[in-house]
CSV table of C-alpha atoms in Angstrom, one decimal:
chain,number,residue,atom,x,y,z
A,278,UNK,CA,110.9,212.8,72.0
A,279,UNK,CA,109.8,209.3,71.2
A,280,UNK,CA,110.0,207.2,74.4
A,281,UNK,CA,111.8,204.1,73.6
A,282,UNK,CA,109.8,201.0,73.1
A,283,UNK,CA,110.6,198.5,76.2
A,284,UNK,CA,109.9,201.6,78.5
A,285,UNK,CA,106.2,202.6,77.1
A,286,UNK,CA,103.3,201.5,79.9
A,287,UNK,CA,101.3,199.0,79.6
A,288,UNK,CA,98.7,200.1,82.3
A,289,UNK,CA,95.8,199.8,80.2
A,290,UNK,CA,96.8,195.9,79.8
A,291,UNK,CA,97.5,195.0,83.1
A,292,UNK,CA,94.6,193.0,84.4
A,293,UNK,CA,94.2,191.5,81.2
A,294,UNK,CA,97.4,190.2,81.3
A,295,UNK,CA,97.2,189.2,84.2
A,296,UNK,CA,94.3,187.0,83.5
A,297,UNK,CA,95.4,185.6,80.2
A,298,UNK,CA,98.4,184.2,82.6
A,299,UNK,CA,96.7,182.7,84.5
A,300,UNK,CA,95.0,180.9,81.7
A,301,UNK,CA,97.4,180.1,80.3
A,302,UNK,CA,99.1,178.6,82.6
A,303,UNK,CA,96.4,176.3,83.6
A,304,UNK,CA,95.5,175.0,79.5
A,305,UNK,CA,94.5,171.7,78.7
A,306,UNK,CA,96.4,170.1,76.1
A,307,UNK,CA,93.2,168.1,75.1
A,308,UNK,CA,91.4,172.0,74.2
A,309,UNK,CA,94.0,174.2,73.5
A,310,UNK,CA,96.6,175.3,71.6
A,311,UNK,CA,98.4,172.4,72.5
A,312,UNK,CA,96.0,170.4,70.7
A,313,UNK,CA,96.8,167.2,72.0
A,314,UNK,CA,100.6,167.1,71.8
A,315,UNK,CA,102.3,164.2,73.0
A,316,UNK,CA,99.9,162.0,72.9
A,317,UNK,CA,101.4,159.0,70.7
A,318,UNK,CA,104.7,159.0,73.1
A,319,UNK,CA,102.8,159.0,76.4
A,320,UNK,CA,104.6,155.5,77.3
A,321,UNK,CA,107.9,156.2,75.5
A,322,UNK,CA,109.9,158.1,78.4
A,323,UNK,CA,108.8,155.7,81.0
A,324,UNK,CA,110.3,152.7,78.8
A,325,UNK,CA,113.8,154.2,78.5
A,326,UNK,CA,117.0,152.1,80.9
A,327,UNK,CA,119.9,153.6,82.4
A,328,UNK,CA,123.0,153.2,80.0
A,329,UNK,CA,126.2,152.4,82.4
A,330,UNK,CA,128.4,154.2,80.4
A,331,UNK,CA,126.4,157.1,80.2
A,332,UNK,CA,125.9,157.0,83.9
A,333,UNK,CA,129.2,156.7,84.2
A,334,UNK,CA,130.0,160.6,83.4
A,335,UNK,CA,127.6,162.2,86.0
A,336,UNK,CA,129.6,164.2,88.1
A,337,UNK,CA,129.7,162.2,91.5
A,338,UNK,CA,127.5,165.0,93.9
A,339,UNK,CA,125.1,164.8,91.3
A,340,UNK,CA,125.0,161.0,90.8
A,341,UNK,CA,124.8,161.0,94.5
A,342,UNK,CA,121.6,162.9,94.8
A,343,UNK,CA,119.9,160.7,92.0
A,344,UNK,CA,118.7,163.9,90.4
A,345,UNK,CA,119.3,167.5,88.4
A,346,UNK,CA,117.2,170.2,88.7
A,347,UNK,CA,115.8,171.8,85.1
A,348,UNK,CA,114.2,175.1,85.2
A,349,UNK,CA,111.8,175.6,82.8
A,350,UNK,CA,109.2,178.6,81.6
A,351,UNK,CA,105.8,176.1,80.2
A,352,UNK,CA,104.5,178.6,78.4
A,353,UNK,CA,105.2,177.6,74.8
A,354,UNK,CA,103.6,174.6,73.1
A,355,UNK,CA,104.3,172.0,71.6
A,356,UNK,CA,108.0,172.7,73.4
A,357,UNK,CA,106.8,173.2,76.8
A,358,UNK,CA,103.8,173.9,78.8
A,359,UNK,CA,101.8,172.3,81.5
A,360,UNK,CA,98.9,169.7,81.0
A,361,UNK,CA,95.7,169.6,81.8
A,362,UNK,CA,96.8,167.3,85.2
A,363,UNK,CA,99.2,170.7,86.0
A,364,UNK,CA,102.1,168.6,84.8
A,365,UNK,CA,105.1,170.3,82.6
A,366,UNK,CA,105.5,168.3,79.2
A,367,UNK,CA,105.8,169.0,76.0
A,368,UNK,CA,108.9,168.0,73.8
A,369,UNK,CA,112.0,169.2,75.5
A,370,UNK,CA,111.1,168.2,79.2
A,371,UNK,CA,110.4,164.9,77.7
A,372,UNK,CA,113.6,165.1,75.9
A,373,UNK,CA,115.0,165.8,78.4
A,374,UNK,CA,113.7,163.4,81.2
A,375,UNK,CA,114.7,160.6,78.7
A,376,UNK,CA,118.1,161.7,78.5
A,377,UNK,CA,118.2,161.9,82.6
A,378,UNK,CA,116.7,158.5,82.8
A,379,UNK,CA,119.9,157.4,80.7
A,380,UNK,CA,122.0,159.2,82.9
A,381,UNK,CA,120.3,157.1,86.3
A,382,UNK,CA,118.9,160.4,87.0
A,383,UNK,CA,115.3,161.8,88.1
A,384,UNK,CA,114.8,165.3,86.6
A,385,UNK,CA,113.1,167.9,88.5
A,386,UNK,CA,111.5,170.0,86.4
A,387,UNK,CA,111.4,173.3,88.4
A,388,UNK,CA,109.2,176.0,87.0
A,389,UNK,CA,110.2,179.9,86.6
A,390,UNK,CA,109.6,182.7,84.3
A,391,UNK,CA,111.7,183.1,81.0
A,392,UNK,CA,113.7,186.4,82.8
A,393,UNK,CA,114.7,184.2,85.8
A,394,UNK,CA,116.3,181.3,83.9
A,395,UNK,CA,119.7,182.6,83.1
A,396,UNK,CA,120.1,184.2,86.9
A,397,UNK,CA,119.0,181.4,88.5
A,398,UNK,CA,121.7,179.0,86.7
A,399,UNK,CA,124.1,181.4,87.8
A,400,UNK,CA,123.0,181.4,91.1
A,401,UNK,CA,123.1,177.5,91.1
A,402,UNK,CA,119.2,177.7,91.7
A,403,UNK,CA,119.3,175.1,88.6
A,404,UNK,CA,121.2,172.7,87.0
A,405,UNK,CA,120.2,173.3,83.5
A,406,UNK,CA,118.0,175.6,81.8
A,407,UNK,CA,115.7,174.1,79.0
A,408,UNK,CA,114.9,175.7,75.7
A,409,UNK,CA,116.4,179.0,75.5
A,410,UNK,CA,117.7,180.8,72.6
A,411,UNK,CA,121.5,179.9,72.1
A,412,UNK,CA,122.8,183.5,71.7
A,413,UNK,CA,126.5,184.9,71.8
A,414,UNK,CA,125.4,187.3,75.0
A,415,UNK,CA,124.4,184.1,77.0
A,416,UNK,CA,127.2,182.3,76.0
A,417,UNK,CA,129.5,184.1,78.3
A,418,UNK,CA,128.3,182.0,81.3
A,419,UNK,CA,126.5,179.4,80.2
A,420,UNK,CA,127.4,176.6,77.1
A,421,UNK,CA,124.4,175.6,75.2
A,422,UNK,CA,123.5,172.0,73.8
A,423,UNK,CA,122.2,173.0,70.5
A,424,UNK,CA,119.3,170.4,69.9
A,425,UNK,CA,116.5,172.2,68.2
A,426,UNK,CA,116.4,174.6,65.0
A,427,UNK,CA,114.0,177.7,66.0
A,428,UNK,CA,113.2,181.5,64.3
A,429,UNK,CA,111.0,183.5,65.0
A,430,UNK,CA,107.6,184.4,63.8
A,431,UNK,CA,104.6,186.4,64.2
A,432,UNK,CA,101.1,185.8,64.5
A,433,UNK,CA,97.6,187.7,64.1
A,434,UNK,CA,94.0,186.9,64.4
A,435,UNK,CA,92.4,185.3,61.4
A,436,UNK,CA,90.1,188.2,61.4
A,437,UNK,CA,93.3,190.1,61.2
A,438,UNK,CA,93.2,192.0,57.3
A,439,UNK,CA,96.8,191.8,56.3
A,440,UNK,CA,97.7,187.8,55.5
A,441,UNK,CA,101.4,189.1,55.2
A,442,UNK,CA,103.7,191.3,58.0
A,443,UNK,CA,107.1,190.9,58.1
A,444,UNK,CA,108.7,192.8,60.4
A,445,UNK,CA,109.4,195.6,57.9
A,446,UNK,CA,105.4,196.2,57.7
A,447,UNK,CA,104.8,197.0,61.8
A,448,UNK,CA,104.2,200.4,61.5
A,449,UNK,CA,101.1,200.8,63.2
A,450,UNK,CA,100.2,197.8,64.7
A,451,UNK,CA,100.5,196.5,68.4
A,452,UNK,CA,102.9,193.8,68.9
A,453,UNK,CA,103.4,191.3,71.9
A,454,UNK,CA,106.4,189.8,72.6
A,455,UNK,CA,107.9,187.6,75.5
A,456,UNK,CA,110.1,190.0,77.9
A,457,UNK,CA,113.6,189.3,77.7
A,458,UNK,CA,113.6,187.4,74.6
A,459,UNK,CA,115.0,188.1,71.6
A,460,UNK,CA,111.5,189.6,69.8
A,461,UNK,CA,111.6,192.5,72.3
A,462,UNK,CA,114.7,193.9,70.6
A,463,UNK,CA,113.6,192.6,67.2
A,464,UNK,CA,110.3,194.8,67.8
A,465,UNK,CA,112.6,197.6,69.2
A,466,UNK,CA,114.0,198.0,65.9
A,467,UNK,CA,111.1,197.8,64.0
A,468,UNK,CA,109.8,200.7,65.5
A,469,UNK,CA,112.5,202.7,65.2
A,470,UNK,CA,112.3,201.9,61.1
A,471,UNK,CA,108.8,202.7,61.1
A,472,UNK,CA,109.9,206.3,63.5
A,473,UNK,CA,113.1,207.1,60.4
A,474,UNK,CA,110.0,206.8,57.7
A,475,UNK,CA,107.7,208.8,59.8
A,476,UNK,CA,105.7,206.3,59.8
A,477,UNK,CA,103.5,205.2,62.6
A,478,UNK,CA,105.0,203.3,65.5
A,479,UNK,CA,104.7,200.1,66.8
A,480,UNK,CA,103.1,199.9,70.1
A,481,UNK,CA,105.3,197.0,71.8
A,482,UNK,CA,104.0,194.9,75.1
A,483,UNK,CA,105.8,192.6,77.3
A,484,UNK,CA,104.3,189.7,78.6
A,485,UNK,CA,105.5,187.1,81.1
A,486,UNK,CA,105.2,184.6,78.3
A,487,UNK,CA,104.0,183.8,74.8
A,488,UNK,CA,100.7,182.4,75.8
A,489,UNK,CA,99.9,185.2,77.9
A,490,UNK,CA,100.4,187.6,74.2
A,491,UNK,CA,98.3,184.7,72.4
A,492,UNK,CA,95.6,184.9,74.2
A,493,UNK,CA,95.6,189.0,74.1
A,494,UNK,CA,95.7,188.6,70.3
A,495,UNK,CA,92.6,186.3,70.3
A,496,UNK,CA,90.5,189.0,73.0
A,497,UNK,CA,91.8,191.7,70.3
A,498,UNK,CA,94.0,193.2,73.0
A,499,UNK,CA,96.8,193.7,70.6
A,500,UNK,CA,97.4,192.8,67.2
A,501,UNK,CA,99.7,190.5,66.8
A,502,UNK,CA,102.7,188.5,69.0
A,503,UNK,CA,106.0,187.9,67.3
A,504,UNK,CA,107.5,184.8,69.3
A,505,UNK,CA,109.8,181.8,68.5
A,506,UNK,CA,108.8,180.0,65.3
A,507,UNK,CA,107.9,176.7,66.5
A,508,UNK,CA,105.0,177.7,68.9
A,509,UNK,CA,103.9,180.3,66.8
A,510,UNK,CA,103.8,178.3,63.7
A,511,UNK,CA,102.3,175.0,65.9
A,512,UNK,CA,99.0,177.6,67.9
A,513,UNK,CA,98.5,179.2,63.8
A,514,UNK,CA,98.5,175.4,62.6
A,515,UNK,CA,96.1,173.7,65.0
A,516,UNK,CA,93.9,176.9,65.8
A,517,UNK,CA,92.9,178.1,62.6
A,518,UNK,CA,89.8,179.8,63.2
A,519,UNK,CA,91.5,182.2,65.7
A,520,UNK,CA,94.9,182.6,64.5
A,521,UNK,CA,97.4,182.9,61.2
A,522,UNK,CA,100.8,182.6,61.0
A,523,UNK,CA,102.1,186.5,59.3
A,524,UNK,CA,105.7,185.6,59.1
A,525,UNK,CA,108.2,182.9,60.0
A,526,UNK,CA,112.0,182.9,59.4
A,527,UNK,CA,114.2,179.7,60.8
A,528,UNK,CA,117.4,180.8,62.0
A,529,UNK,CA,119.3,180.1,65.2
A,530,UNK,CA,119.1,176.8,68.0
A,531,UNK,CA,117.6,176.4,70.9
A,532,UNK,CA,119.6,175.0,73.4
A,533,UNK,CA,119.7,173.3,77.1
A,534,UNK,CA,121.8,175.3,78.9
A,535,UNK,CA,124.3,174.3,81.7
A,536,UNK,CA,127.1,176.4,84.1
A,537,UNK,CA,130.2,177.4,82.0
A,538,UNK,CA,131.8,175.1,85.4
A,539,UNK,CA,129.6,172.1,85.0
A,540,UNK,CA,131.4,170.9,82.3
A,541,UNK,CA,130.8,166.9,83.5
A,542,UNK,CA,127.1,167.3,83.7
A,543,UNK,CA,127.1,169.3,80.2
A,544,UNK,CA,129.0,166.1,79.2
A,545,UNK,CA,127.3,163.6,80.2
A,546,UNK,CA,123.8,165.2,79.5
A,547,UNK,CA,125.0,165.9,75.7
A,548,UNK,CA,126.1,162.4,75.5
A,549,UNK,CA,122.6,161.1,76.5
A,550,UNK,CA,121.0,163.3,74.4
A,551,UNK,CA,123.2,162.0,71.3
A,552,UNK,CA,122.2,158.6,72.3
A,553,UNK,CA,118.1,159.9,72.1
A,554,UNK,CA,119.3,160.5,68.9
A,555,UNK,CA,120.6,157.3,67.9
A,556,UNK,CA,118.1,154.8,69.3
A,557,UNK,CA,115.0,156.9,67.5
A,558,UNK,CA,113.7,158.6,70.7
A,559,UNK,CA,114.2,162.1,69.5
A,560,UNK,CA,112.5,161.8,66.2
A,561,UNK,CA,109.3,160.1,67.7
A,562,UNK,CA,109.0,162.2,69.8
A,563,UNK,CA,109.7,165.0,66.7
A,564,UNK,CA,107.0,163.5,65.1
A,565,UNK,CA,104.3,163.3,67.9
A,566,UNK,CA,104.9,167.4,68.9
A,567,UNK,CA,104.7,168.0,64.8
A,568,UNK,CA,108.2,169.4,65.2
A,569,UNK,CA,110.1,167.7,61.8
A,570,UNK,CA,110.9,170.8,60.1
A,571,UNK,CA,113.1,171.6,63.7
A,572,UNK,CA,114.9,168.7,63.5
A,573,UNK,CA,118.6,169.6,65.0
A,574,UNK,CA,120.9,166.3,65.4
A,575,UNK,CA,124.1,167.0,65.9
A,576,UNK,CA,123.5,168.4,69.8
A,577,UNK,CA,126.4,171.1,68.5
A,578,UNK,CA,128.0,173.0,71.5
A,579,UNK,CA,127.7,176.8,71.7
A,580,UNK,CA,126.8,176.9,67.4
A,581,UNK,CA,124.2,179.8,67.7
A,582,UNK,CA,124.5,182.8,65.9
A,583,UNK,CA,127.6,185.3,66.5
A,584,UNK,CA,124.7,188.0,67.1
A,585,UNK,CA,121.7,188.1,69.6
A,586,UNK,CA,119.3,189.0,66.5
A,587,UNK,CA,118.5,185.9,65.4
């Protein structure tokens, strides 16, 4: 019997894993994948004023308090990650800390792993959740401000011989993906395709996040990682001795998420972003993380895709 995908071991990877996490977590945006990100907004956050009618929707215990708590996973560049000072940056937490400074607020960027962002907002560990796949599963608890376009994508090593795998042509490679995201069940299916062909199957491997699954691409660990499109597309763009971009397909938003119940803080944290919009501080800061082709205006409520596939 074939043993389903998400249950194979992963032994043989362990300690590597391990150590490409810890890497990864400690990257310098100045010599990474990061590549520098950020760097022509540095001041840009720090100028932005409280707007009085804005402030004016925070929900009173959390006006009170002067701050929100936003868990975040910084493990994905030019999105998120943590600078070479250990500081989490990258677009959405400075987005995000805009916003907050429109709403009066401090946010407190709290970091977790991807698997633990959803439970903990449930378990009011958090009072939003930043950059998470808007899907219709997730949607039953939490509402989603839709503010960035994302896909998903896979990537290889340059030395890699096929310049073309979508996720139709698997069969027989090894595949990293984040655990608990949506490319776990996207690889799930691919190898049961490849396992209805006869063909050979996909060896899938979880990792704690996508830099972890990088990183075991570029020590040959694995073959490729299939992860969100923008941090895929942005490590293949500015690393391109070590990496290529196989396959990339834009589909459904990322979102912030907040409690189903906190619908004043969703409110008033929509409204902000809106106004980010308006005054030009979400495209700068678009155009500094190389993030154009994502560009997602609107900040739509709960508009991801009536599926969790895309």
């Amino acid at each position: 019997m074939r043993t389903p995908l998400r249950q194979r071991s992963v032994t043989g990877l362990a300690l590597t894993v391990a150590c490409v996490s810890a890497l990864a977590g400690c990257a310098n945006p100045d010599d990474g994948a990061e590549g520098g990100a950020g760097k022509g907004t540095e001041d840009l956050v720090d100028s932005v004023k409280r707007d009085a009618k804005i402030a004016a929707m925070v929900p009173q215990n959390i006006a009170q308090q002067g701050s929100f708590a936003a868990a975040v996973n910084p493990s994905s560049p030019p999105i998120k990650f943590v600078d070479g000072a250990g500081k989490i940056t990258g677009f959405t937490p400075e987005l995000v800390t805009a916003a907050g400074k429109m709403m009066g607020l401090d946010v407190v960027m709290k970091q977790t792993s991807f698997d633990a962002l959803i439970p903990g907002l449930e378990a009011r560990r958090f009072d939003v959740i930043l950059t998470i796949n808007d899907l219709a599963d997730r949607r039953e608890k939490t509402d989603f401000i839709d503010y960035l376009k994302t896909g998903t994508a896979i990537l290889g090593a340059a030395s890699l011989p096929q310049d073309e795998v979508t996720p139709k042509k698997l069969c027989g490679l090894s595949v990293g993906y984040v655990r608990g995201n949506v490319q776990q069940d996207l690889v799930a299916a691919a190898d049961k395709r490849c396992a209805d062909a006869g063909a050979k199957p996909v060896t899938g491997t979880a990792f704690q996040d996508i830099n972890a699954a990088i990183l075991a691409v570029q020590s040959g660990q694995i073959d490729t990682a299939w992860g969100d499109a923008p941090s895929i597309s942005y490590n293949a763009e500015k690393n391109p001795s070590r990496y290529k971009e196989l396959y990339r397909e834009i589909s459904g938003p990322y979102g912030v998420g907040v409690n189903k119940q906190d619908t004043e803080l969703r409110d008033a944290l929509r409204a902000a972003l809106r106004k980010c919009v308006e005054n030009g501080i979400y495209q700068k800061l678009l155009e500094d993380y190389g993030l154009t082709d994502y560009a997602l205006t609107d900040m739509s409520l709960n508009k991801g895709p009536a599926d969790d596939h895309a």
